[in-house]
XYZ file of C-alpha atoms in Angstrom:
521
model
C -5.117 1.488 56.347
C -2.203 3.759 57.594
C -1.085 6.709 56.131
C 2.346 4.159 55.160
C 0.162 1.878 53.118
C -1.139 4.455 51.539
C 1.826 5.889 50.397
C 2.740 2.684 49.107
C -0.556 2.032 47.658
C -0.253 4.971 45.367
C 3.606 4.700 44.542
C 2.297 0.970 43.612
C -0.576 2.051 41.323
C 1.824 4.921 40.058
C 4.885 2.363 39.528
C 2.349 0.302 37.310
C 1.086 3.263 35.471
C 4.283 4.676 34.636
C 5.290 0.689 32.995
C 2.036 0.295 31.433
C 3.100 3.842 29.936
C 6.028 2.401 28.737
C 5.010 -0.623 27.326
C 2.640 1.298 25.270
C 5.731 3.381 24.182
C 7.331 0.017 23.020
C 4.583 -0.765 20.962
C 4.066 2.271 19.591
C 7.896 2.522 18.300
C 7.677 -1.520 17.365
C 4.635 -0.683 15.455
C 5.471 2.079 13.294
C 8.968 0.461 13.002
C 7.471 -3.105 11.902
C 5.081 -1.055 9.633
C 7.193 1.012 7.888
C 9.496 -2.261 6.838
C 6.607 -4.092 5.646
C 5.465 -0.882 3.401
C 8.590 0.167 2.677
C 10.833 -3.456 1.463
C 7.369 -5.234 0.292
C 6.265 -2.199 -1.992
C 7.702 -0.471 -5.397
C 10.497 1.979 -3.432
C 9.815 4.525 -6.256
C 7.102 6.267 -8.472
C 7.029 7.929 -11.614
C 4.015 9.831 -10.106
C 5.743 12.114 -7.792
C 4.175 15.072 -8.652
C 3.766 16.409 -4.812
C 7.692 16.821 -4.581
C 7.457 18.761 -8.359
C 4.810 20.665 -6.871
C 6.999 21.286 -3.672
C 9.888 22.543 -5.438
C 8.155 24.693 -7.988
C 6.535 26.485 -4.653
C 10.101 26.813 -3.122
C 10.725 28.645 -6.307
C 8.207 31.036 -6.537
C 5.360 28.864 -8.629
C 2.460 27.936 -7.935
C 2.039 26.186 -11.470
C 4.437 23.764 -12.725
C 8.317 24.860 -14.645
C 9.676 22.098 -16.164
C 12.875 23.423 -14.827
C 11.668 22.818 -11.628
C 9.286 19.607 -12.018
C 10.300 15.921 -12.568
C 8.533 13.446 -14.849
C 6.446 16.342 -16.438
C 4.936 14.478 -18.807
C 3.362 12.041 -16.461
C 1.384 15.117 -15.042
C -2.425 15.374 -15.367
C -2.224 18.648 -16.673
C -4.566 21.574 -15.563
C -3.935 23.967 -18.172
C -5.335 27.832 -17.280
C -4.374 31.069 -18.624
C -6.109 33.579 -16.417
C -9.578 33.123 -18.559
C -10.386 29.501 -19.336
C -8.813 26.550 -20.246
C -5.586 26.428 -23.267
C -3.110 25.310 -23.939
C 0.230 26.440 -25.055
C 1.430 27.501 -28.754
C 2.946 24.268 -30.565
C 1.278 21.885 -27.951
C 0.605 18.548 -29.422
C -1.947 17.056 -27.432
C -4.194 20.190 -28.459
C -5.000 17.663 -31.299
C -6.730 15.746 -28.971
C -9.176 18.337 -28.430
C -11.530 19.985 -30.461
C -11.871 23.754 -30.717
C -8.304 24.303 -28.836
C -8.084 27.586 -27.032
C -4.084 28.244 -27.326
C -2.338 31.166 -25.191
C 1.277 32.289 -24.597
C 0.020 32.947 -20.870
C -1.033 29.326 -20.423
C 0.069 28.017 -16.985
C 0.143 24.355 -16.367
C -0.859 23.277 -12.971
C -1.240 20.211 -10.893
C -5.021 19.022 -10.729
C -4.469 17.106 -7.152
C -5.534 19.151 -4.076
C -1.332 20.848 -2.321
C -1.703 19.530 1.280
C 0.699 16.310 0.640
C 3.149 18.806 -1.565
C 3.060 22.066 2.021
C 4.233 18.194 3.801
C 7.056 17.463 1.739
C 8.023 21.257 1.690
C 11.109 20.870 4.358
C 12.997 17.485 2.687
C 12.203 18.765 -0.933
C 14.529 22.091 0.987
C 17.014 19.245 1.235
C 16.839 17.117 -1.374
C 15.347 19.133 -4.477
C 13.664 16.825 -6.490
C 15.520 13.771 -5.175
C 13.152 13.177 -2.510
C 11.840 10.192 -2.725
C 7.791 10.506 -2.565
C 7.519 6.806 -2.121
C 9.720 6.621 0.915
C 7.736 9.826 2.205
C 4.239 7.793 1.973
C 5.285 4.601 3.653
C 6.497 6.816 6.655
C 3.293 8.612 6.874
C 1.696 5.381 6.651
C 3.959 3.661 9.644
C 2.872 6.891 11.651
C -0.524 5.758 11.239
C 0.406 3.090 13.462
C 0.854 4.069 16.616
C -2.296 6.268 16.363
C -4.298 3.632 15.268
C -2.909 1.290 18.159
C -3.922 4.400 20.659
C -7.810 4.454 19.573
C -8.143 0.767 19.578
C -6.681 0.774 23.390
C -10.002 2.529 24.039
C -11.958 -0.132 22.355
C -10.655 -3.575 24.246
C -8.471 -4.441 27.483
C -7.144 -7.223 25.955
C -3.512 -6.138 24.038
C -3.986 -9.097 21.737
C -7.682 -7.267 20.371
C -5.600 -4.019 20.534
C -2.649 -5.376 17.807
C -5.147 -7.257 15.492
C -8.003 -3.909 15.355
C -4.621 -2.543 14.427
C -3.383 -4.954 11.760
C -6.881 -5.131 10.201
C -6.465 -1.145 9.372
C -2.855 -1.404 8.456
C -2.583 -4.826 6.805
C -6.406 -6.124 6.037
C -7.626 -2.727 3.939
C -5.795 -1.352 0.751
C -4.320 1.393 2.641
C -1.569 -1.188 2.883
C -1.356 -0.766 -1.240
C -1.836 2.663 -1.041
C 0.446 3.364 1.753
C 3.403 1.304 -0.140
C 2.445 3.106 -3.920
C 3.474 6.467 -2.817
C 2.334 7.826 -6.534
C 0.350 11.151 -6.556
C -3.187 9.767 -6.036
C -2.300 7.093 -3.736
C 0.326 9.579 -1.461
C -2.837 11.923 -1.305
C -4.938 9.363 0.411
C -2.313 8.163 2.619
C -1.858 11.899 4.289
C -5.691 12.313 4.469
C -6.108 9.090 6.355
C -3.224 9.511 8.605
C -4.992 13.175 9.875
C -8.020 11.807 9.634
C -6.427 8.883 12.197
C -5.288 11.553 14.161
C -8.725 13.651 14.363
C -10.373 10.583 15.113
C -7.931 10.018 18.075
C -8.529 13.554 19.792
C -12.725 12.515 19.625
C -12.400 9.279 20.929
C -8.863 8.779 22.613
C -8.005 12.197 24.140
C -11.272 14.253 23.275
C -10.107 17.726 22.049
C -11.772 20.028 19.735
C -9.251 22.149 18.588
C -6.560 19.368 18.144
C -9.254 17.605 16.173
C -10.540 20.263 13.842
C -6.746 20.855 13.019
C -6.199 17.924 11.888
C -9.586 16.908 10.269
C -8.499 20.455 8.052
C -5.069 18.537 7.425
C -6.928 15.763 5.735
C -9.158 18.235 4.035
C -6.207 19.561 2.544
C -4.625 16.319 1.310
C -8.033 14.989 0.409
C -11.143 17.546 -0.402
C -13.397 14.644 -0.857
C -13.245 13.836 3.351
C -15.005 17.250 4.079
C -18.369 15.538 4.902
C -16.988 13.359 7.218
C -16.794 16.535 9.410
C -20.487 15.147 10.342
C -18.390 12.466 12.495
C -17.255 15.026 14.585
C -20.307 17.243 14.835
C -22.277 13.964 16.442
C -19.595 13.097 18.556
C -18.449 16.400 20.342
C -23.083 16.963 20.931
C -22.747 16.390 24.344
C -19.826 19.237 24.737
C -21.162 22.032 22.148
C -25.196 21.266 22.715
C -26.533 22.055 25.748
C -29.722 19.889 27.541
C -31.348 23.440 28.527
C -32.480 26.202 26.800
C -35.877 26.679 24.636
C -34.421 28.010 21.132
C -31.660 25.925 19.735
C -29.049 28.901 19.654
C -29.174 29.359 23.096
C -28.659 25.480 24.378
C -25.443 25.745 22.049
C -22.125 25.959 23.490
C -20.082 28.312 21.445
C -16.738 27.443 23.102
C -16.487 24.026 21.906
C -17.661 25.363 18.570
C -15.064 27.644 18.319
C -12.144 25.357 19.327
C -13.066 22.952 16.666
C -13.400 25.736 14.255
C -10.330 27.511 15.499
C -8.245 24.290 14.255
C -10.375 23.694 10.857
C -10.254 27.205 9.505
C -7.262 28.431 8.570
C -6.634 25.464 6.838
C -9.893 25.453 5.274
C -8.978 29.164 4.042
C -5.902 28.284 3.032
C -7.297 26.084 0.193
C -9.502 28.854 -0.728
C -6.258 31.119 -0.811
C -4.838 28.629 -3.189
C -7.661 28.358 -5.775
C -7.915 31.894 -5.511
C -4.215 32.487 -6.558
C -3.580 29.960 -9.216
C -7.383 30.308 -10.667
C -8.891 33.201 -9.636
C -12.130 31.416 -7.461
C -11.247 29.950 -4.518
C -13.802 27.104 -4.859
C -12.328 26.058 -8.101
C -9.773 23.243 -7.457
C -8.345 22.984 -10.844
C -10.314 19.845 -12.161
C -12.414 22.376 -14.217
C -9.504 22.729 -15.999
C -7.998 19.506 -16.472
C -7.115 18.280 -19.872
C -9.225 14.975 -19.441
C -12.422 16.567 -19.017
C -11.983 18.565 -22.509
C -10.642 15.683 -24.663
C -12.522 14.358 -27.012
C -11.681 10.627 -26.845
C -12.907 10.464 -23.118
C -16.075 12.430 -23.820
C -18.034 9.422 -23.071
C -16.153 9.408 -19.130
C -17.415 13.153 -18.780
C -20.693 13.648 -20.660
C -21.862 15.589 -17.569
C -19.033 16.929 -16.378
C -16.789 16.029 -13.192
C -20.098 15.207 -10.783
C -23.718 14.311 -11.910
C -25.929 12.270 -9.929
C -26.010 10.165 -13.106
C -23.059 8.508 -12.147
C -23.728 7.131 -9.287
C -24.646 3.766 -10.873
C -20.668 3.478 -12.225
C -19.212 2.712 -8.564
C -21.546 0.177 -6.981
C -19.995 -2.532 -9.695
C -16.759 -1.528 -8.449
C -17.384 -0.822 -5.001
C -19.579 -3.941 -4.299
C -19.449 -6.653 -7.555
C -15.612 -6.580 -8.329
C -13.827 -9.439 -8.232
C -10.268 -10.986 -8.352
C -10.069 -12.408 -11.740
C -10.072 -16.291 -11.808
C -8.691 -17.519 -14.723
C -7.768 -21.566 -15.333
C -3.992 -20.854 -15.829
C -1.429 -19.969 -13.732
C -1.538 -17.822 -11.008
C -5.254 -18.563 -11.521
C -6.388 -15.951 -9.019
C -4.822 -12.180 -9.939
C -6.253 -8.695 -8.536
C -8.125 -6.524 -11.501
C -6.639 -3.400 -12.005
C -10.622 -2.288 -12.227
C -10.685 -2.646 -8.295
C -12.113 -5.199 -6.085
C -15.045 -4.678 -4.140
C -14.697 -3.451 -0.456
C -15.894 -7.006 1.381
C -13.750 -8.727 -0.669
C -10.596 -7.009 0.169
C -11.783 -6.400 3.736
C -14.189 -9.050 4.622
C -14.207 -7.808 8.465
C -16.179 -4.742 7.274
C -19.094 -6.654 7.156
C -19.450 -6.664 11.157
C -19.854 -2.619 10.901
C -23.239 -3.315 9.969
C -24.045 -5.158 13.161
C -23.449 -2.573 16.357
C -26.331 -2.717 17.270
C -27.776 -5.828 16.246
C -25.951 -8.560 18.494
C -28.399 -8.572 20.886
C -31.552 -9.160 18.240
C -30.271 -12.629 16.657
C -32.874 -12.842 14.240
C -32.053 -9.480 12.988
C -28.143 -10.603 13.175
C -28.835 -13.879 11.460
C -31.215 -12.514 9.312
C -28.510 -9.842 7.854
C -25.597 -11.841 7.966
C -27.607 -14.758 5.899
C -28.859 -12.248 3.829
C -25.328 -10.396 2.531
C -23.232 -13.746 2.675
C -25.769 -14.586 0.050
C -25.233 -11.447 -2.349
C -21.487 -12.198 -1.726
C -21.913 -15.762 -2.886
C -24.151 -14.595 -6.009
C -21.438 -12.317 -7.322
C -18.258 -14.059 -6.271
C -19.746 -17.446 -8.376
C -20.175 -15.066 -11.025
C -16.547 -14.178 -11.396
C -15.475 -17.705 -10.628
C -17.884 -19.219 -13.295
C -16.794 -16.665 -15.968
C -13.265 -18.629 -15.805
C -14.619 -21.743 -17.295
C -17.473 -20.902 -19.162
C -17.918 -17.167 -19.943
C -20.440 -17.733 -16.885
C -23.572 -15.485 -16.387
C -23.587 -11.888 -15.351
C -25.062 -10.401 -12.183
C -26.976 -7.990 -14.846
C -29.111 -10.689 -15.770
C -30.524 -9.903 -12.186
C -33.389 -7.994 -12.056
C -33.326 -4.712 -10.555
C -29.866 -4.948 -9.155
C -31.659 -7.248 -6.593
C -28.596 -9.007 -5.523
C -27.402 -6.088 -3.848
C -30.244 -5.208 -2.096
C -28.836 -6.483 1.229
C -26.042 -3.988 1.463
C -28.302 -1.245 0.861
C -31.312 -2.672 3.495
C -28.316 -3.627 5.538
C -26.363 -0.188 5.606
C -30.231 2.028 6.193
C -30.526 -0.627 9.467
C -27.285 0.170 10.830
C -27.486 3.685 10.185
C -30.791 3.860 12.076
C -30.063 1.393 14.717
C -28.110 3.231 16.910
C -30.558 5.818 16.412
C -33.594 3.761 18.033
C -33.209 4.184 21.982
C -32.666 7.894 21.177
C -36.423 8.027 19.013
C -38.307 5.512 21.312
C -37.564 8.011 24.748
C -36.349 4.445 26.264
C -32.577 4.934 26.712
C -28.733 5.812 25.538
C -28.613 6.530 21.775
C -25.079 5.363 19.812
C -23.601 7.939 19.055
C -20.422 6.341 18.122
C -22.366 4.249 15.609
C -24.460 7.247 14.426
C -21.683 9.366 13.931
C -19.673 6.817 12.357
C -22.579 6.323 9.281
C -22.706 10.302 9.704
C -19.706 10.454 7.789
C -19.404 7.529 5.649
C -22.821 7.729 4.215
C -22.458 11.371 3.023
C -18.943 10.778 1.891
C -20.121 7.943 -0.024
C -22.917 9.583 -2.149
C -20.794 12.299 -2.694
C -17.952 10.008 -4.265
C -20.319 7.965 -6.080
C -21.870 11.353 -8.452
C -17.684 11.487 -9.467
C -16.819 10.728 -13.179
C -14.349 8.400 -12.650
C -14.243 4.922 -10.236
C -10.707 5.266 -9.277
C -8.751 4.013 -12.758
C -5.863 1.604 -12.202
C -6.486 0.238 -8.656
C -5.963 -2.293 -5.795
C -9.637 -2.496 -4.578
C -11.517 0.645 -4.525
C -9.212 3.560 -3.432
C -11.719 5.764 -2.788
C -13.388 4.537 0.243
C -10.483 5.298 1.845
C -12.213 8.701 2.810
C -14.715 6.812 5.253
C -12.606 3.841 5.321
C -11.384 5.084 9.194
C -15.140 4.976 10.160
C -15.965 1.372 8.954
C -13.138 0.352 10.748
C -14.057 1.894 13.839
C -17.484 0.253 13.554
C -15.744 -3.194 12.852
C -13.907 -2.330 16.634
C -17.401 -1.187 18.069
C -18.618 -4.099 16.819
C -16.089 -7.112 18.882
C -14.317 -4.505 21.603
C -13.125 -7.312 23.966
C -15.528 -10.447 22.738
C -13.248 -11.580 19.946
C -14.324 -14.758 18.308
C -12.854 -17.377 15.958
C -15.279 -16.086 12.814
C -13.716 -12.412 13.791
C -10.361 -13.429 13.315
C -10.939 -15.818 9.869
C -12.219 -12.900 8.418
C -9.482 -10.268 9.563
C -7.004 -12.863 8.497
C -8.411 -13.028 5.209
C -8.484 -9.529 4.277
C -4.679 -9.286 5.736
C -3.974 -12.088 2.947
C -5.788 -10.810 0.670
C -3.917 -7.253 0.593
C -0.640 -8.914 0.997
C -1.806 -10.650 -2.516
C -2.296 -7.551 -3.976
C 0.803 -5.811 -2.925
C 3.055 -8.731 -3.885
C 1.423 -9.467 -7.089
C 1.637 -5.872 -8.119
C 4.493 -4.624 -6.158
C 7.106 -7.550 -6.646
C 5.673 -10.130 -8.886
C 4.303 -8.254 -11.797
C 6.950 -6.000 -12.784
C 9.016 -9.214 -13.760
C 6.790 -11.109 -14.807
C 7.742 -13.628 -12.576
C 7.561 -17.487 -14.016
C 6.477 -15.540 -16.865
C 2.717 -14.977 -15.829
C 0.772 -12.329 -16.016
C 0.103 -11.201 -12.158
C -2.517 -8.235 -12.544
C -4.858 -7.212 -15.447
C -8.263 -5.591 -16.561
């Protein structure tokens, strides 16, 4: 080849770069522009819950705690009520009926009880707009930026653009962040933030590895969401091979402190920030606030809190949710309608069943084997809810032992340990994608599961939105390029399924359109 050729080799393979660059761009902006419509005209447009932008302004006067000068739609607010010692509330408050023993103080501060990172985000347009700002619009943007980042990690996944826009639809369209994203209400607006970070930690890991950009941002969702912090293990797996060296005889010497302290560099100052925060509104800077929340002391919802905000005796409350909850089938009109309970995680994302399987397709009987096994449970328990339509049905606690469910739980210890195998054995690569991946969720899981409360008034089960990110990255793991027909029914049926619960809730209910009943307990 001449030098001429060459040249125009490489201003060839540079010419095709530079569109392939572009066309990504397109995407990108068609993506988060497509997204944002769909949140935005197919969800509510408005909250009563905005207490982020209350929080906001009260901060951009001076408060850390909530004036109702400054706040709007106080009285929706889950109050945290502190007065510098323990929990009060204020002369001539009525709801201090509610509670027995009432500790009343003229130095009783009212606080919110969510975690500030969504309110520091709406800082510059509450500047603008005061209290005007409209939350809900704020939460379908941060969920249309999602977009383009998700689009970005599943380029590194398959070749094929066609994989890359339906790995991206499944995350935007087939899970409830699609609900959540749309709600823009002061639970649901805190989720959406903490997955869009955590989208964007995730990116600079797997996309563009960086430690510093990714500890920055894994702190951003840390400071929207508290509850992601153990999904840190995600990145801890995945950046081994950069902060743990092969040499070295004691483990503090193989370890490569650089790497550490990028990834720390980013994390920390957010991480101290929330200290900073509990420290000045509470005096402790590990207390959040839900200490003092008015729930925990009332005495009608005793019975929710009997051991206080966590106990490892709650951990039995969320599987029903997480796993067992169904639609409710009724035999009138709509017939099918969401549960305002939740709805289990397959059922609202069926695709999330291939996270299990990573590592499996190349041991059929194991594949068959688990696929048979949890397409059973998911039979068992969605017969249950249809039957209890006609009849009054059984119940899946007639089951001994919670048996029925024993294929998620064999199901999830196999996956976790799968990619774990080659690594144990001394015969080959490890996963660490997959390993890392049930690092986080597994942790994250536990720790949501010893929580009072399952989530309240729900599309699905809200919570698993803080290791939601990793299940769908398995799911992608999972197919990459070999995209079959069974891959796309089930994406396509947890895209309809969402778009049944945000038009049942978002545009149908509020009506009461025909005069039905579209969503219930």
């Amino acid at each position: 080849m001449t030098d001429g050729e060459a040249a125009g080799s490489d201003r060839n393979v540079g010419a095709s770069a530079l569109e392939e660059r572009r066309q990504t761009v397109y995407i990108s902006v068609a993506l988060f522009l497509f997204t944002f419509a769909v949140y935005w005209f197919v969800g509510p447009q408005e909250t009563p819950y905005a207490h982020q932008v209350s929080q906001a302004n009260n901060i951009l006067h001076g408060h850390l705690d909530f004036l109702p000068e400054y706040s709007k739609n106080l009285n929706t607010l889950e109050r945290v009520m502190f007065d510098g010692e323990r929990f009060c509330f204020q002369p001539g408050d009525p709801e201090a009926a509610k509670v027995s023993g009432a500790h009343f103080s003229s130095d009783c501060k009212i606080y919110m009880q969510h975690s500030l990172g969504p309110a520091f985000l709406v800082l510059p347009g509450v500047a603008i707009w005061g209290n005007d700002l409209n939350q809900t619009l704020v939460s379908a943007i941060f969920g249309a930026m999602t977009a383009p980042i998700l689009f970005a990690i599943a380029r590194r996944f398959s070749s094929r653009l066609s994989n890359q826009l339906v790995f991206t639809a499944l995350m935007l369209f087939g899970t409830v962040f699609w609900w959540v994203a749309s709600n823009g209400g002061v639970w649901f607006f805190a989720h959406t933030t903490a997955v869009f970070f955590l989208s964007g930690a995730i990116y600079f890991t797997i996309s563009r590895p960086n430690p510093y950009m990714a500890g920055l941002l894994f702190g951003a969702a840390f400071l929207c969401r508290p509850t992601v912090l153990l999904t840190g293990l995600f990145f801890v797996v995945m950046f081994s091979p950069t902060w743990l060296r092969a040499e070295g005889e004691r483990l503090v010497d193989r370890i490569n402190w650089r790497t550490v302290a990028d990834f720390a560099t980013g994390f920390a100052p957010l991480f101290l920030l929330m200290l900073l925060v509990n420290y000045l509104r509470f005096g402790d800077p590990t207390e959040t606030g839900y200490g003092y929340t008015e729930q925990l002391y009332q005495d009608h919802l005793q019975s929710v809190y009997p051991h206080g905000l966590f106990d490892i005796s709650y951990v039995t409350r969320h599987p029903p949710v997480f796993l067992e909850q169904m639609p409710i089938f009724q035999q009138d009109a709509p017939y099918v309608l969401p549960s305002w309970a939740g709805m289990a995680i397959w059922a609202t994302t069926p695709a999330f069943f291939y996270s299990f399987f990573p590592n499996l397709k190349e041991h059929r009987a194991a594949w068959i084997a688990g696929a048979s096994a949890l397409g059973i449970s998911a039979f068992i328990i969605l017969t249950r809810s249809i039957s209890r339509a006609w009849d009054g049905g059984w119940s899946t606690t007639d089951i001994p032992l919670g048996i029925h469910l024993l294929p998620f739980w064999v199901m999830t210890g196999v996956a976790a340990v799968a990619g774990l195998l080659p690594l144990l054995r001394k015969t080959g690569e490890w996963d660490r994608l997959a390993v890392a991946c049930w690092a986080a969720i597994i942790p994250t899981a536990f720790l949501i599961f010893t929580f009072a409360a399952t989530g309240w008034a729900q599309f699905g089960y809200r919570y698993a939105l803080d290791f939601t990110p990793f299940l769908w990255l398995l799911v992608l793991h999972t197919i990459r390029d070999d995209m079959r027909w069974h891959h796309l029914a089930l994406i396509g049926t947890g895209i309809l399924v969402n778009a049944m619960g945000v038009l049942w809730v978002y545009q149908f209910e509020p009506a009461h359109t025909s005069g039905w009943t579209w969503v219930k307990f």
